Structure formats: C-alpha cells, structure tokens
Short mmCIF file of C-alpha atoms in Angstrom, two decimals:
data_model
loop_
_atom_site.label_atom_id
_atom_site.label_comp_id
_atom_site.label_asym_id
_atom_site.label_seq_id
_atom_site.Cartn_x
_atom_site.Cartn_y
_atom_site.Cartn_z
CA UNK I 1 -10.27 -17.05 11.87
CA UNK I 2 -11.58 -13.71 10.72
CA UNK I 3 -9.56 -13.64 7.47
CA UNK I 4 -10.99 -17.14 6.39
CA UNK I 5 -14.32 -16.24 7.47
CA UNK I 6 -14.25 -13.08 5.28
CA UNK I 7 -13.48 -15.15 2.32
CA UNK I 8 -16.44 -17.29 2.94
CA UNK I 9 -18.65 -14.21 3.06
CA UNK I 10 -17.36 -13.06 -0.11
CA UNK I 11 -17.72 -16.44 -1.68
CA UNK I 12 -21.35 -16.93 -0.27
CA UNK I 13 -22.39 -13.21 -0.92
CA UNK I 14 -23.02 -12.73 2.64
CA UNK I 15 -23.40 -8.91 3.51
CA UNK I 16 -20.06 -8.21 5.51
CA UNK I 17 -18.32 -5.00 6.15
CA UNK I 18 -16.19 -4.31 3.07
CA UNK I 19 -12.62 -5.13 3.86
CA UNK I 20 -9.15 -5.60 2.39
CA UNK I 21 -7.23 -8.63 2.97
CA UNK I 22 -3.73 -9.17 1.77
CA UNK I 23 -0.45 -11.21 2.29
CA UNK I 24 1.45 -8.91 0.14
CA UNK I 25 3.41 -5.84 1.45
CA UNK I 26 3.44 -4.18 -1.93
CA UNK I 27 -0.26 -4.83 -2.48
CA UNK I 28 -1.12 -3.38 1.03
CA UNK I 29 1.03 -0.15 0.33
CA UNK I 30 -0.92 0.44 -2.90
CA UNK I 31 -4.23 0.01 -0.89
CA UNK I 32 -3.21 2.38 1.41
CA UNK I 33 -2.13 5.02 -0.93
CA UNK I 34 -5.55 4.83 -2.65
CA UNK I 35 -7.92 4.33 0.15
CA UNK I 36 -9.85 6.65 2.55
CA UNK I 37 -9.34 6.82 6.30
CA UNK I 38 -10.00 5.96 8.92
CA UNK I 39 -9.89 2.04 8.66
CA UNK I 40 -10.29 -0.63 11.23
CA UNK I 41 -7.33 -3.38 11.57
CA UNK I 42 -8.08 -6.62 13.07
CA UNK I 43 -5.97 -9.58 14.07
CA UNK I 44 -7.34 -12.81 12.52
CA UNK I 45 -7.87 -14.34 16.07
CA UNK I 46 -8.93 -11.55 18.36
CA UNK I 47 -11.97 -11.30 20.63
CA UNK I 48 -13.90 -8.72 22.69
CA UNK I 49 -12.27 -6.06 20.63
CA UNK I 50 -8.74 -7.23 21.61
CA UNK I 51 -6.53 -6.79 18.47
CA UNK I 52 -8.89 -4.06 16.99
CA UNK I 53 -7.25 -0.85 16.04
CA UNK I 54 -8.54 2.26 14.39
CA UNK I 55 -6.04 3.74 11.91
CA UNK I 56 -6.58 7.25 11.19
CA UNK I 57 -4.34 8.40 8.44
CA UNK I 58 -2.10 7.02 5.54
CA UNK I 59 1.20 7.49 7.68
CA UNK I 60 -0.08 5.58 10.51
CA UNK I 61 -1.25 2.82 8.03
CA UNK I 62 2.13 2.72 6.28
CA UNK I 63 3.92 2.31 9.57
CA UNK I 64 1.50 -0.25 10.70
CA UNK I 65 1.85 -2.37 7.44
CA UNK I 66 5.53 -2.02 7.70
CA UNK I 67 5.61 -3.82 11.09
CA UNK I 68 3.12 -6.53 9.69
CA UNK I 69 5.39 -7.34 6.74
CA UNK I 70 8.71 -6.97 8.76
CA UNK I 71 10.96 -10.19 9.42
CA UNK I 72 9.58 -10.37 12.95
CA UNK I 73 5.99 -9.00 12.54
CA UNK I 74 4.06 -6.76 14.71
CA UNK I 75 3.57 -7.37 18.59
CA UNK I 76 -0.04 -8.30 19.45
CA UNK I 77 -1.92 -8.37 22.83
CA UNK I 78 -0.85 -12.14 22.71
CA UNK I 79 2.62 -12.32 23.94
CA UNK I 80 3.17 -15.51 22.09
CA UNK I 81 1.42 -14.38 18.67
CA UNK I 82 2.78 -11.74 16.21
CA UNK I 83 0.85 -10.30 13.29
CA UNK I 84 3.11 -11.23 10.48
CA UNK I 85 2.72 -11.26 6.60
CA UNK I 86 -0.96 -10.41 6.65
CA UNK I 87 -3.29 -7.32 7.20
CA UNK I 88 -7.01 -7.23 7.64
CA UNK I 89 -8.64 -3.73 7.19
CA UNK I 90 -12.30 -3.23 7.36
CA UNK I 91 -14.10 -0.11 6.31
CA UNK I 92 -15.04 2.21 9.08
CA UNK I 93 -18.77 2.54 9.01
CA UNK I 94 -18.91 5.95 10.65
CA UNK I 95 -22.83 6.00 10.88
CA UNK I 96 -23.09 2.80 13.00
CA UNK I 97 -24.28 3.66 16.37
CA UNK I 98 -24.29 0.06 17.88
CA UNK I 99 -23.68 -3.39 17.04
CA UNK I 100 -25.90 -6.27 17.29
CA UNK I 101 -25.04 -10.00 18.53
CA UNK I 102 -27.62 -12.55 17.22
CA UNK I 103 -27.07 -16.03 18.39
CA UNK I 104 -28.64 -18.83 16.29
CA UNK I 105 -29.07 -22.26 17.66
CA UNK I 106 -30.99 -24.57 15.39
CA UNK I 107 -34.11 -22.66 14.52
CA UNK I 108 -34.00 -20.49 17.79
CA UNK I 109 -32.66 -16.85 17.62
CA UNK I 110 -31.41 -14.96 20.60
CA UNK I 111 -29.78 -11.43 20.68
CA UNK I 112 -29.00 -8.03 21.99
CA UNK I 113 -27.58 -4.72 21.36
CA UNK I 114 -24.06 -3.40 22.47
CA UNK I 115 -23.23 0.13 22.62
CA UNK I 116 -19.56 1.63 22.54
CA UNK I 117 -18.23 3.62 25.67
CA UNK I 118 -18.12 7.46 25.19
CA UNK I 119 -15.30 8.46 22.94
CA UNK I 120 -14.63 4.87 21.64
CA UNK I 121 -15.92 3.12 18.52
CA UNK I 122 -15.85 -0.49 19.93
CA UNK I 123 -18.99 -1.84 21.31
CA UNK I 124 -17.81 -5.42 21.98
CA UNK I 125 -16.34 -5.92 25.31
CA UNK I 126 -17.55 -2.41 26.36
CA UNK I 127 -20.37 -3.81 28.75
CA UNK I 128 -23.08 -1.76 27.47
CA UNK I 129 -25.89 -4.11 26.70
CA UNK I 130 -29.68 -3.70 25.66
CA UNK I 131 -32.10 -6.52 25.26
CA UNK I 132 -34.99 -5.85 23.04
CA UNK I 133 -36.74 -6.90 19.85
CA UNK I 134 -34.47 -7.71 17.07
CA UNK I 135 -34.82 -6.55 13.51
CA UNK I 136 -36.14 -9.33 11.06
CA UNK I 137 -33.57 -8.36 8.33
CA UNK I 138 -30.84 -8.94 10.78
CA UNK I 139 -32.13 -12.21 12.00
CA UNK I 140 -32.66 -13.40 8.22
CA UNK I 141 -29.05 -12.61 7.71
CA UNK I 142 -27.95 -14.49 10.61
CA UNK I 143 -30.09 -17.53 10.11
CA UNK I 144 -28.71 -17.71 6.52
CA UNK I 145 -25.11 -17.38 7.61
CA UNK I 146 -25.47 -20.06 10.16
CA UNK I 147 -27.07 -22.49 7.65
CA UNK I 148 -24.30 -21.75 5.12
CA UNK I 149 -21.59 -22.59 7.48
CA UNK I 150 -23.23 -25.70 8.75
CA UNK I 151 -22.96 -24.79 12.32
CA UNK I 152 -25.00 -26.10 15.33
CA UNK I 153 -24.79 -22.79 16.88
CA UNK I 154 -23.33 -19.47 15.88
CA UNK I 155 -22.94 -15.95 16.90
CA UNK I 156 -23.18 -13.33 14.22
CA UNK I 157 -22.12 -9.80 15.17
CA UNK I 158 -23.60 -6.84 12.90
CA UNK I 159 -23.73 -3.28 12.50
CA UNK I 160 -26.23 -1.12 10.87
CA UNK I 161 -25.19 1.48 8.26
CA UNK I 162 -27.34 4.42 8.40
CA UNK I 163 -25.87 5.69 5.16
CA UNK I 164 -26.50 2.32 3.27
CA UNK I 165 -29.57 1.51 5.09
CA UNK I 166 -28.53 -2.17 5.69
CA UNK I 167 -26.82 -4.43 8.07
CA UNK I 168 -23.20 -5.76 7.61
CA UNK I 169 -21.75 -8.58 9.47
CA UNK I 170 -18.70 -7.63 11.38
CA UNK I 171 -17.59 -11.05 12.27
CA UNK I 172 -18.93 -14.71 13.21
CA UNK I 173 -17.95 -17.11 15.72
CA UNK I 174 -18.91 -20.65 17.13
CA UNK I 175 -17.02 -19.60 20.25
CA UNK I 176 -18.90 -17.09 22.53
CA UNK I 177 -19.52 -16.60 26.19
CA UNK I 178 -22.87 -17.04 27.72
CA UNK I 179 -23.31 -15.55 31.30
CA UNK I 180 -26.95 -15.89 31.91
CA UNK I 181 -30.14 -17.70 30.71
CA UNK I 182 -31.47 -14.42 29.32
CA UNK I 183 -30.08 -13.60 26.01
CA UNK I 184 -33.21 -11.95 24.67
CA UNK I 185 -35.61 -9.97 26.48
CA UNK I 186 -38.75 -8.23 25.06
CA UNK I 187 -41.18 -6.09 26.87
CA UNK I 188 -39.62 -7.50 30.14
CA UNK I 189 -40.15 -11.10 28.97
CA UNK I 190 -37.13 -13.38 28.34
CA UNK I 191 -37.25 -15.87 25.39
CA UNK I 192 -36.18 -16.47 21.81
CA UNK I 193 -37.54 -16.15 18.36
CA UNK I 194 -38.45 -19.57 16.69
CA UNK I 195 -37.98 -19.58 12.91
CA UNK I 196 -40.19 -21.74 10.71
CA UNK I 197 -38.59 -21.21 7.59
CA UNK I 198 -40.53 -18.06 6.80
CA UNK I 199 -41.68 -16.23 10.01
CA UNK I 200 -40.35 -15.38 13.38
CA UNK I 201 -42.49 -16.20 16.45
CA UNK I 202 -41.30 -15.02 19.99
CA UNK I 203 -41.36 -17.83 22.66
CA UNK I 204 -41.26 -16.84 26.30
CA UNK I 205 -38.93 -18.50 28.74
CA UNK I 206 -35.35 -18.71 30.03
CA UNK I 207 -33.06 -21.04 28.08
CA UNK I 208 -29.40 -21.88 28.43
CA UNK I 209 -27.86 -21.61 24.84
CA UNK I 210 -25.33 -24.34 25.68
CA UNK I 211 -28.15 -26.84 26.49
CA UNK I 212 -30.25 -25.96 23.45
CA UNK I 213 -27.13 -26.50 21.19
CA UNK I 214 -26.56 -30.05 22.72
CA UNK I 215 -30.19 -30.80 22.20
CA UNK I 216 -30.05 -29.95 18.62
CA UNK I 217 -26.74 -31.57 18.09
CA UNK I 218 -28.10 -34.92 19.68
CA UNK I 219 -31.20 -34.62 17.53
CA UNK I 220 -29.34 -34.48 14.22
CA UNK I 221 -27.50 -37.77 15.31
CA UNK I 222 -30.52 -39.64 16.83
#
C-alpha cells in the first residue's frame, strides 16, 4: 500500500520523494492550484509502473482529481478496482536518470540499476537493467528502512536527484519478483554486500534471495 507506506516514511523521517496524499477533493483542488507541474500520480496498489501517470498541467490534474472524487471513481488498469476518494501525487524529479532497486535480506544487500525507455520517464518494468557496484548512501537508506519496517526482506526503490545531491525512496515492497540467482554483479562477479553494522563487504557467489529470506526467518525463530 503506497499511501500507508508514505505515511511511515514521513513518520520515521525516511528520505522519500516529496508527495501529496489526500482523501479530500477540496484539499486536492487547492493543492493543484498551488503546485508546479508535472507531477506523478500513483495508485496505492500498482506495480511495475502500472497505475503510474505523469500529469503535465493543472487542467489535466483537475480532470484527474474530478474522476477520483466522483461517485464511481476513476478507472484503473485493474478491471475490478477503481481509484476513488484519494490521490497520491509525487514530485517529478526531473534530474533523475535512473532508478535503483536495493534488496535487503537480513544483513545481505543486493541490487541493480534500471533505466527508462527512450521518451519515457518510467524505469520500472522497462527491462533495461545494469548490475554494478551500489552506492553506500543508498544501501544505508535501504538497510535502515528495512530495519524500521521489521521485515525479513524488502525491496527499496530509489532515485537520485542531481539537483539535491541525494537519494529519495520511490517506494518499498516485500513482494518483488526474482528471476535469477544474480541480483548483484560487480566486475563480472555475482554476489552480495554483507553489512556488519558499520561497513559493507562484497561476498562473491550466486544466491537465491528467496532461500536467504527463509534462512533468515528460520534463524530468528530457532
């Protein structure tokens, strides 16, 4: 649930993309009249960029909000779910060139970079991946977020704002797809980072994230 997750980011001072969330039509209109465009609108329950819309101007935003706060709500890509009585607008980070998925399992960190297709702003679901060394700042944010949420494993998606010189979380999830045993590759070597509470050390090898998550879970209850 992206909306509930954003409230948690705010409560725990986790660096997330600035957003506006509301269940009020009048409050949303006031926001639209006073914000700058474009903004990114998201469904609370979308994945792989489904339900993600770029709204380029105030007129489009007002029309969008009018549907969301109508009696029947706004149609979504789910035929059985409508967006009704809420909006979730994220700030559009124009200087972001990629997004970064970091997967944390216990004290092990995996990850890769994702790039949008030409002419699009969405990297998730585009299929353009690059596996290479991960930035320490981003890994520390991901580890802290996973620990705060108390999850066994978590995928943390981030973008880097060249204007602000910092990473912002786009969203987090405990449900994420794993297709291969190589979620991180550095200099041609697959592996993961191990975090000891202070430093990150690269450990070479191929590992199924699902298996590591189960091992960590069983260890906690042993």
